[in-house]
Amino acid sequence: NAGVTQTPKFQVLKTGQSMTLQCAQDMNHNSMYWYRQDPGMGLRLIYYSASEGTTDKGEVPNGYNVSRLNKREFSLRLESAAPSQTSVYFCASSEGFSGGNEQFFGPGTRLTVL
Amino acid sequence: AQTVTQSQPEMSVQEAETVTLSCTYDTSENNYYLFWYKQPPSRQMILVIRQEAYKQQNATENRFSVNFQKAAKSFSLKISDSQLGDTAMYFCAFMKHKSGGSNYKLTFGKGTLLTVNP
């Protein structure tokens, strides 16, 4: 069981470039999440997918798009990267259908936008 | 909207001693969940302990226990017999209870960096 996997682990982009962060889970979880972590800010929710086929905005969705490709995979896309998107990005998943579900996190992607 | 406040950006403790990390939250909900997550230098987020608001009994997990004060909206984490491996960033988090729904979003505090000294 790999849990939640993310690719890539590190990425450097130039302003205006695009890229997609990939996330997959093998725990048969229904819900998946994308967070960003900035120094002094904790983790903030970007987008989430309550179940396959649905996606919703979180706290900081501007500049991002997501795709719930299937039950296992949930990708995050930056269409035109900006320096303000320099951050560490975490994907997480949970069973989603009962209260208090533990969210399982991936190892994170450190993104730098120059 | 819910907010979670961790007022201690950094703390340190000697190995084998006890330390308490503070967390307060603001919500109008009556039913919810509270969590403490640990993030060691490896960056991996790991669940330490979970508390259900409707349960009066404080949760415990081995050396980790919480002091949940619902009326005061306080949720502190106590680490007993601190070990070097406890060195990490600790995040307090809040989740609303939404019966019949399928989304359970976490709201995180800004974290407390705990250093355990030998």
PDB file of C-alpha atoms in Angstrom:
ATOM      1  CA  ASN A   1       0.000   0.000   0.000  1.00  0.00           C
ATOM      2  CA  ALA A   2       1.632   3.222  -1.175  1.00  0.00           C
ATOM      3  CA  GLY A   3      -1.056   5.444   0.379  1.00  0.00           C
ATOM      4  CA  VAL A   4      -1.080   8.865  -1.294  1.00  0.00           C
ATOM      5  CA  THR A   5       1.577   9.520  -3.914  1.00  0.00           C
ATOM      6  CA  GLN A   6       2.432  12.825  -5.571  1.00  0.00           C
ATOM      7  CA  THR A   7       4.549  13.705  -8.565  1.00  0.00           C
ATOM      8  CA  PRO A   8       6.815  15.533  -8.991  1.00  0.00           C
ATOM      9  CA  LYS A   9       8.537  16.057  -5.640  1.00  0.00           C
ATOM     10  CA  PHE A  10      10.224  19.267  -6.755  1.00  0.00           C
ATOM     11  CA  GLN A  11       9.597  21.654  -9.628  1.00  0.00           C
ATOM     12  CA  VAL A  12      10.914  25.019 -10.756  1.00  0.00           C
ATOM     13  CA  LEU A  13       8.851  27.043 -13.203  1.00  0.00           C
ATOM     14  CA  LYS A  14       9.192  30.392 -14.868  1.00  0.00           C
ATOM     15  CA  THR A  15       6.397  32.934 -14.559  1.00  0.00           C
ATOM     16  CA  GLY A  16       3.699  32.169 -17.099  1.00  0.00           C
ATOM     17  CA  GLN A  17       4.536  28.488 -17.557  1.00  0.00           C
ATOM     18  CA  SER A  18       1.938  25.846 -16.901  1.00  0.00           C
ATOM     19  CA  MET A  19       2.153  22.529 -15.134  1.00  0.00           C
ATOM     20  CA  THR A  20       0.054  19.781 -13.591  1.00  0.00           C
ATOM     21  CA  LEU A  21       0.655  18.218 -10.215  1.00  0.00           C
ATOM     22  CA  GLN A  22      -0.408  14.607 -10.046  1.00  0.00           C
ATOM     23  CA  CYS A  23      -1.899  12.803  -7.064  1.00  0.00           C
ATOM     24  CA  ALA A  24      -3.044   9.208  -6.692  1.00  0.00           C
ATOM     25  CA  GLN A  25      -4.316   7.145  -3.764  1.00  0.00           C
ATOM     26  CA  ASP A  26      -4.705   3.396  -3.459  1.00  0.00           C
ATOM     27  CA  MET A  27      -6.939   3.299  -0.371  1.00  0.00           C
ATOM     28  CA  ASN A  28     -10.248   3.372  -2.265  1.00  0.00           C
ATOM     29  CA  HIS A  29     -11.059   6.725  -0.674  1.00  0.00           C
ATOM     30  CA  ASN A  30     -13.957   8.783  -1.931  1.00  0.00           C
ATOM     31  CA  SER A  31     -12.727  12.280  -1.087  1.00  0.00           C
ATOM     32  CA  MET A  32      -9.529  13.986  -2.199  1.00  0.00           C
ATOM     33  CA  TYR A  33      -8.023  17.389  -1.436  1.00  0.00           C
ATOM     34  CA  TRP A  34      -5.331  19.809  -2.531  1.00  0.00           C
ATOM     35  CA  TYR A  35      -3.659  22.094   0.025  1.00  0.00           C
ATOM     36  CA  ARG A  36      -0.866  24.603  -0.155  1.00  0.00           C
ATOM     37  CA  GLN A  37       1.486  25.276   2.717  1.00  0.00           C
ATOM     38  CA  ASP A  38       3.237  28.604   3.058  1.00  0.00           C
ATOM     39  CA  PRO A  39       5.544  29.710   5.879  1.00  0.00           C
ATOM     40  CA  GLY A  40       3.538  31.081   8.785  1.00  0.00           C
ATOM     41  CA  MET A  41       0.222  30.271   7.108  1.00  0.00           C
ATOM     42  CA  GLY A  42      -0.426  26.633   7.903  1.00  0.00           C
ATOM     43  CA  LEU A  43      -2.205  24.537   5.284  1.00  0.00           C
ATOM     44  CA  ARG A  44      -4.927  26.114   3.189  1.00  0.00           C
ATOM     45  CA  LEU A  45      -7.408  24.209   1.079  1.00  0.00           C
ATOM     46  CA  ILE A  46      -7.257  24.958  -2.651  1.00  0.00           C
ATOM     47  CA  TYR A  47      -9.819  22.544  -4.093  1.00  0.00           C
ATOM     48  CA  TYR A  48     -11.449  19.347  -3.021  1.00  0.00           C
ATOM     49  CA  SER A  49     -13.387  16.497  -4.564  1.00  0.00           C
ATOM     50  CA  ALA A  50     -16.007  15.029  -2.265  1.00  0.00           C
ATOM     51  CA  SER A  51     -16.529  12.070  -4.564  1.00  0.00           C
ATOM     52  CA  GLU A  52     -15.658  10.937  -8.055  1.00  0.00           C
ATOM     53  CA  GLY A  53     -17.176  13.328 -10.564  1.00  0.00           C
ATOM     54  CA  THR A  54     -17.412  16.354  -8.265  1.00  0.00           C
ATOM     55  CA  THR A  55     -15.007  19.160  -7.450  1.00  0.00           C
ATOM     56  CA  ASP A  56     -15.426  22.287  -5.346  1.00  0.00           C
ATOM     57  CA  LYS A  57     -13.419  25.371  -4.488  1.00  0.00           C
ATOM     58  CA  GLY A  58     -11.704  25.665  -1.180  1.00  0.00           C
ATOM     59  CA  GLU A  59     -10.248  28.685   0.550  1.00  0.00           C
ATOM     60  CA  VAL A  60      -7.665  29.752  -2.072  1.00  0.00           C
ATOM     61  CA  PRO A  61      -8.737  28.489  -5.541  1.00  0.00           C
ATOM     62  CA  ASN A  62      -7.657  31.418  -7.719  1.00  0.00           C
ATOM     63  CA  GLY A  63      -5.061  30.507 -10.321  1.00  0.00           C
ATOM     64  CA  TYR A  64      -5.721  26.763 -10.100  1.00  0.00           C
ATOM     65  CA  ASN A  65      -7.869  24.148 -11.758  1.00  0.00           C
ATOM     66  CA  VAL A  66      -8.440  20.531 -10.800  1.00  0.00           C
ATOM     67  CA  SER A  67      -9.557  17.322 -12.408  1.00  0.00           C
ATOM     68  CA  ARG A  68     -10.846  14.232 -10.649  1.00  0.00           C
ATOM     69  CA  LEU A  69      -9.741  11.818 -13.346  1.00  0.00           C
ATOM     70  CA  ASN A  70     -11.169   8.747 -11.615  1.00  0.00           C
ATOM     71  CA  LYS A  71     -11.600   7.555  -8.046  1.00  0.00           C
ATOM     72  CA  ARG A  72      -7.846   7.181  -7.573  1.00  0.00           C
ATOM     73  CA  GLU A  73      -6.474  10.308  -9.202  1.00  0.00           C
ATOM     74  CA  PHE A  74      -6.883  14.038  -8.554  1.00  0.00           C
ATOM     75  CA  SER A  75      -4.711  16.514 -10.429  1.00  0.00           C
ATOM     76  CA  LEU A  76      -3.996  20.192  -9.825  1.00  0.00           C
ATOM     77  CA  ARG A  77      -3.164  22.458 -12.739  1.00  0.00           C
ATOM     78  CA  LEU A  78      -1.490  25.841 -12.790  1.00  0.00           C
ATOM     79  CA  GLU A  79      -2.320  27.410 -16.151  1.00  0.00           C
ATOM     80  CA  SER A  80      -0.033  30.443 -15.883  1.00  0.00           C
ATOM     81  CA  ALA A  81       2.257  30.189 -12.893  1.00  0.00           C
ATOM     82  CA  ALA A  82       2.971  33.253 -10.774  1.00  0.00           C
ATOM     83  CA  PRO A  83       5.627  33.808  -8.081  1.00  0.00           C
ATOM     84  CA  SER A  84       2.815  33.961  -5.498  1.00  0.00           C
ATOM     85  CA  GLN A  85       2.198  30.278  -6.216  1.00  0.00           C
ATOM     86  CA  THR A  86       5.599  29.320  -4.876  1.00  0.00           C
ATOM     87  CA  SER A  87       4.643  26.915  -2.114  1.00  0.00           C
ATOM     88  CA  VAL A  88       4.585  23.331  -0.954  1.00  0.00           C
ATOM     89  CA  TYR A  89       1.542  21.497  -2.278  1.00  0.00           C
ATOM     90  CA  PHE A  90      -0.053  18.567  -0.489  1.00  0.00           C
ATOM     91  CA  CYS A  91      -2.630  16.156  -1.739  1.00  0.00           C
ATOM     92  CA  ALA A  92      -4.770  14.268   0.772  1.00  0.00           C
ATOM     93  CA  SER A  93      -7.559  11.714   0.728  1.00  0.00           C
ATOM     94  CA  SER A  94     -10.197  10.419   3.114  1.00  0.00           C
ATOM     95  CA  GLU A  95     -13.060   7.948   3.090  1.00  0.00           C
ATOM     96  CA  GLY A  96     -15.322  10.969   3.013  1.00  0.00           C
ATOM     97  CA  PHE A  97     -18.649   9.480   3.964  1.00  0.00           C
ATOM     98  CA  SER A  98     -18.588   9.537   7.732  1.00  0.00           C
ATOM     99  CA  GLY A  99     -17.717  12.224  10.186  1.00  0.00           C
ATOM    100  CA  GLY A 100     -14.273  12.774  11.491  1.00  0.00           C
ATOM    101  CA  ASN A 101     -12.490  10.921   8.735  1.00  0.00           C
ATOM    102  CA  GLU A 102      -8.745  10.993   8.982  1.00  0.00           C
ATOM    103  CA  GLN A 103      -7.148  12.647   5.999  1.00  0.00           C
ATOM    104  CA  PHE A 104      -4.076  10.878   4.680  1.00  0.00           C
ATOM    105  CA  PHE A 105      -1.475  13.126   3.130  1.00  0.00           C
ATOM    106  CA  GLY A 106       1.018  12.680   0.346  1.00  0.00           C
ATOM    107  CA  PRO A 107       4.688  13.674   0.718  1.00  0.00           C
ATOM    108  CA  GLY A 108       4.207  17.074  -0.928  1.00  0.00           C
ATOM    109  CA  THR A 109       5.540  18.891  -3.985  1.00  0.00           C
ATOM    110  CA  ARG A 110       7.839  21.848  -3.503  1.00  0.00           C
ATOM    111  CA  LEU A 111       7.136  24.325  -6.299  1.00  0.00           C
ATOM    112  CA  THR A 112       9.206  27.420  -7.011  1.00  0.00           C
ATOM    113  CA  VAL A 113       8.028  29.980  -9.556  1.00  0.00           C
ATOM    114  CA  LEU A 114      10.718  32.412 -10.703  1.00  0.00           C
TER     115      LEU A 114
ATOM    116  CA  ALA B   1     -16.316  30.426   9.021  1.00  0.00           C
ATOM    117  CA  GLN B   2     -14.190  28.504  11.427  1.00  0.00           C
ATOM    118  CA  THR B   3     -10.819  29.758  12.631  1.00  0.00           C
ATOM    119  CA  VAL B   4      -8.098  27.896  14.462  1.00  0.00           C
ATOM    120  CA  THR B   5      -5.457  29.735  16.477  1.00  0.00           C
ATOM    121  CA  GLN B   6      -2.166  28.372  17.721  1.00  0.00           C
ATOM    122  CA  SER B   7      -0.599  31.108  19.798  1.00  0.00           C
ATOM    123  CA  GLN B   8       2.824  29.485  20.242  1.00  0.00           C
ATOM    124  CA  PRO B   9       4.886  29.654  17.037  1.00  0.00           C
ATOM    125  CA  GLU B  10       7.763  27.768  18.664  1.00  0.00           C
ATOM    126  CA  MET B  11       8.344  25.699  21.785  1.00  0.00           C
ATOM    127  CA  SER B  12      11.133  23.573  23.143  1.00  0.00           C
ATOM    128  CA  VAL B  13      11.305  20.834  25.746  1.00  0.00           C
ATOM    129  CA  GLN B  14      13.941  18.596  27.235  1.00  0.00           C
ATOM    130  CA  GLU B  15      13.873  14.936  26.408  1.00  0.00           C
ATOM    131  CA  ALA B  16      11.697  12.901  28.812  1.00  0.00           C
ATOM    132  CA  GLU B  17       9.810  15.987  30.009  1.00  0.00           C
ATOM    133  CA  THR B  18       6.198  16.961  29.352  1.00  0.00           C
ATOM    134  CA  VAL B  19       5.052  19.763  27.069  1.00  0.00           C
ATOM    135  CA  THR B  20       1.641  21.217  26.257  1.00  0.00           C
ATOM    136  CA  LEU B  21       0.758  22.861  22.952  1.00  0.00           C
ATOM    137  CA  SER B  22      -2.184  25.254  22.871  1.00  0.00           C
ATOM    138  CA  CYS B  23      -4.990  25.554  20.371  1.00  0.00           C
ATOM    139  CA  THR B  24      -8.171  27.599  20.398  1.00  0.00           C
ATOM    140  CA  TYR B  25     -10.875  27.692  17.775  1.00  0.00           C
ATOM    141  CA  ASP B  26     -13.919  29.682  16.902  1.00  0.00           C
ATOM    142  CA  THR B  27     -17.095  28.111  15.593  1.00  0.00           C
ATOM    143  CA  SER B  28     -20.849  28.335  15.877  1.00  0.00           C
ATOM    144  CA  GLU B  29     -21.197  24.612  15.240  1.00  0.00           C
ATOM    145  CA  ASN B  30     -22.174  22.274  18.036  1.00  0.00           C
ATOM    146  CA  ASN B  31     -20.931  19.083  16.464  1.00  0.00           C
ATOM    147  CA  TYR B  32     -17.428  18.860  15.053  1.00  0.00           C
ATOM    148  CA  TYR B  33     -14.071  17.136  15.226  1.00  0.00           C
ATOM    149  CA  LEU B  34     -10.661  18.361  16.288  1.00  0.00           C
ATOM    150  CA  PHE B  35      -7.319  16.945  15.262  1.00  0.00           C
ATOM    151  CA  TRP B  36      -3.645  17.298  15.959  1.00  0.00           C
ATOM    152  CA  TYR B  37      -1.351  16.569  13.028  1.00  0.00           C
ATOM    153  CA  LYS B  38       2.423  16.247  13.214  1.00  0.00           C
ATOM    154  CA  GLN B  39       4.766  17.292  10.407  1.00  0.00           C
ATOM    155  CA  PRO B  40       8.359  16.167  10.974  1.00  0.00           C
ATOM    156  CA  PRO B  41      11.255  17.488   8.861  1.00  0.00           C
ATOM    157  CA  SER B  42      10.383  14.863   6.235  1.00  0.00           C
ATOM    158  CA  ARG B  43       7.261  16.996   5.547  1.00  0.00           C
ATOM    159  CA  GLN B  44       4.908  14.023   5.851  1.00  0.00           C
ATOM    160  CA  MET B  45       1.693  14.989   7.679  1.00  0.00           C
ATOM    161  CA  ILE B  46       0.757  12.388  10.279  1.00  0.00           C
ATOM    162  CA  LEU B  47      -2.382  12.274  12.414  1.00  0.00           C
ATOM    163  CA  VAL B  48      -1.502  12.275  16.114  1.00  0.00           C
ATOM    164  CA  ILE B  49      -4.884  12.336  17.810  1.00  0.00           C
ATOM    165  CA  ARG B  50      -8.558  13.069  17.154  1.00  0.00           C
ATOM    166  CA  GLN B  51     -11.372  14.314  19.384  1.00  0.00           C
ATOM    167  CA  GLU B  52     -15.102  14.244  18.728  1.00  0.00           C
ATOM    168  CA  ALA B  53     -16.830  17.299  20.192  1.00  0.00           C
ATOM    169  CA  TYR B  54     -19.810  15.362  21.516  1.00  0.00           C
ATOM    170  CA  LYS B  55     -17.553  13.118  23.580  1.00  0.00           C
ATOM    171  CA  GLN B  56     -16.675  14.572  26.949  1.00  0.00           C
ATOM    172  CA  GLN B  57     -13.821  12.176  27.562  1.00  0.00           C
ATOM    173  CA  ASN B  58     -10.452  13.496  26.444  1.00  0.00           C
ATOM    174  CA  ALA B  59      -8.752  11.436  23.758  1.00  0.00           C
ATOM    175  CA  THR B  60      -5.429   9.727  24.474  1.00  0.00           C
ATOM    176  CA  GLU B  61      -2.946   7.906  22.249  1.00  0.00           C
ATOM    177  CA  ASN B  62      -0.004   6.495  24.183  1.00  0.00           C
ATOM    178  CA  ARG B  63       2.128   9.492  25.210  1.00  0.00           C
ATOM    179  CA  PHE B  64      -0.229  11.989  23.565  1.00  0.00           C
ATOM    180  CA  SER B  65      -3.359  13.301  25.233  1.00  0.00           C
ATOM    181  CA  VAL B  66      -5.642  16.271  24.806  1.00  0.00           C
ATOM    182  CA  ASN B  67      -7.416  18.652  27.139  1.00  0.00           C
ATOM    183  CA  PHE B  68     -10.661  19.470  25.366  1.00  0.00           C
ATOM    184  CA  GLN B  69     -12.637  22.332  26.875  1.00  0.00           C
ATOM    185  CA  LYS B  70     -15.704  22.755  24.678  1.00  0.00           C
ATOM    186  CA  ALA B  71     -17.142  25.798  26.423  1.00  0.00           C
ATOM    187  CA  ALA B  72     -13.810  27.584  26.240  1.00  0.00           C
ATOM    188  CA  LYS B  73     -13.214  26.317  22.672  1.00  0.00           C
ATOM    189  CA  SER B  74      -9.808  25.080  23.676  1.00  0.00           C
ATOM    190  CA  PHE B  75      -8.007  21.940  22.519  1.00  0.00           C
ATOM    191  CA  SER B  76      -4.486  21.538  23.875  1.00  0.00           C
ATOM    192  CA  LEU B  77      -2.093  18.675  23.195  1.00  0.00           C
ATOM    193  CA  LYS B  78       0.037  17.204  25.956  1.00  0.00           C
ATOM    194  CA  ILE B  79       3.100  15.162  25.068  1.00  0.00           C
ATOM    195  CA  SER B  80       4.488  13.130  27.946  1.00  0.00           C
ATOM    196  CA  ASP B  81       7.983  11.660  28.131  1.00  0.00           C
ATOM    197  CA  SER B  82       9.078  13.697  25.108  1.00  0.00           C
ATOM    198  CA  GLN B  83      11.349  11.951  22.650  1.00  0.00           C
ATOM    199  CA  LEU B  84      13.763  13.321  20.061  1.00  0.00           C
ATOM    200  CA  GLY B  85      11.503  11.926  17.360  1.00  0.00           C
ATOM    201  CA  ASP B  86       8.715  14.219  18.553  1.00  0.00           C
ATOM    202  CA  THR B  87      10.580  17.181  17.059  1.00  0.00           C
ATOM    203  CA  ALA B  88       8.180  18.477  14.414  1.00  0.00           C
ATOM    204  CA  MET B  89       5.671  21.120  13.455  1.00  0.00           C
ATOM    205  CA  TYR B  90       2.318  20.410  15.113  1.00  0.00           C
ATOM    206  CA  PHE B  91      -0.919  21.583  13.556  1.00  0.00           C
ATOM    207  CA  CYS B  92      -4.284  21.826  15.226  1.00  0.00           C
ATOM    208  CA  ALA B  93      -7.213  21.349  12.836  1.00  0.00           C
ATOM    209  CA  PHE B  94     -11.008  21.631  12.890  1.00  0.00           C
ATOM    210  CA  MET B  95     -13.605  19.735  10.883  1.00  0.00           C
ATOM    211  CA  LYS B  96     -17.347  20.380  10.841  1.00  0.00           C
ATOM    212  CA  HIS B  97     -19.659  17.444  11.226  1.00  0.00           C
ATOM    213  CA  LYS B  98     -21.951  17.275   8.242  1.00  0.00           C
ATOM    214  CA  SER B  99     -24.371  14.405   8.553  1.00  0.00           C
ATOM    215  CA  GLY B 100     -25.410  12.911   5.252  1.00  0.00           C
ATOM    216  CA  GLY B 101     -22.808  14.882   3.392  1.00  0.00           C
ATOM    217  CA  SER B 102     -19.618  13.716   1.849  1.00  0.00           C
ATOM    218  CA  ASN B 103     -17.225  16.561   2.238  1.00  0.00           C
ATOM    219  CA  TYR B 104     -15.246  17.049   5.383  1.00  0.00           C
ATOM    220  CA  LYS B 105     -12.868  19.937   5.045  1.00  0.00           C
ATOM    221  CA  LEU B 106     -10.089  20.599   7.509  1.00  0.00           C
ATOM    222  CA  THR B 107      -9.272  24.092   8.737  1.00  0.00           C
ATOM    223  CA  PHE B 108      -5.733  24.267  10.058  1.00  0.00           C
ATOM    224  CA  GLY B 109      -3.980  26.518  12.525  1.00  0.00           C
ATOM    225  CA  LYS B 110      -0.633  28.021  11.605  1.00  0.00           C
ATOM    226  CA  GLY B 111       1.336  25.458  13.559  1.00  0.00           C
ATOM    227  CA  THR B 112       3.711  25.224  16.504  1.00  0.00           C
ATOM    228  CA  LEU B 113       7.305  24.166  15.923  1.00  0.00           C
ATOM    229  CA  LEU B 114       8.314  21.844  18.751  1.00  0.00           C
ATOM    230  CA  THR B 115      11.961  21.050  19.362  1.00  0.00           C
ATOM    231  CA  VAL B 116      12.921  18.275  21.759  1.00  0.00           C
ATOM    232  CA  ASN B 117      16.407  18.805  23.129  1.00  0.00           C
ATOM    233  CA  PRO B 118      18.668  15.961  24.312  1.00  0.00           C
TER     234      PRO B 118
END
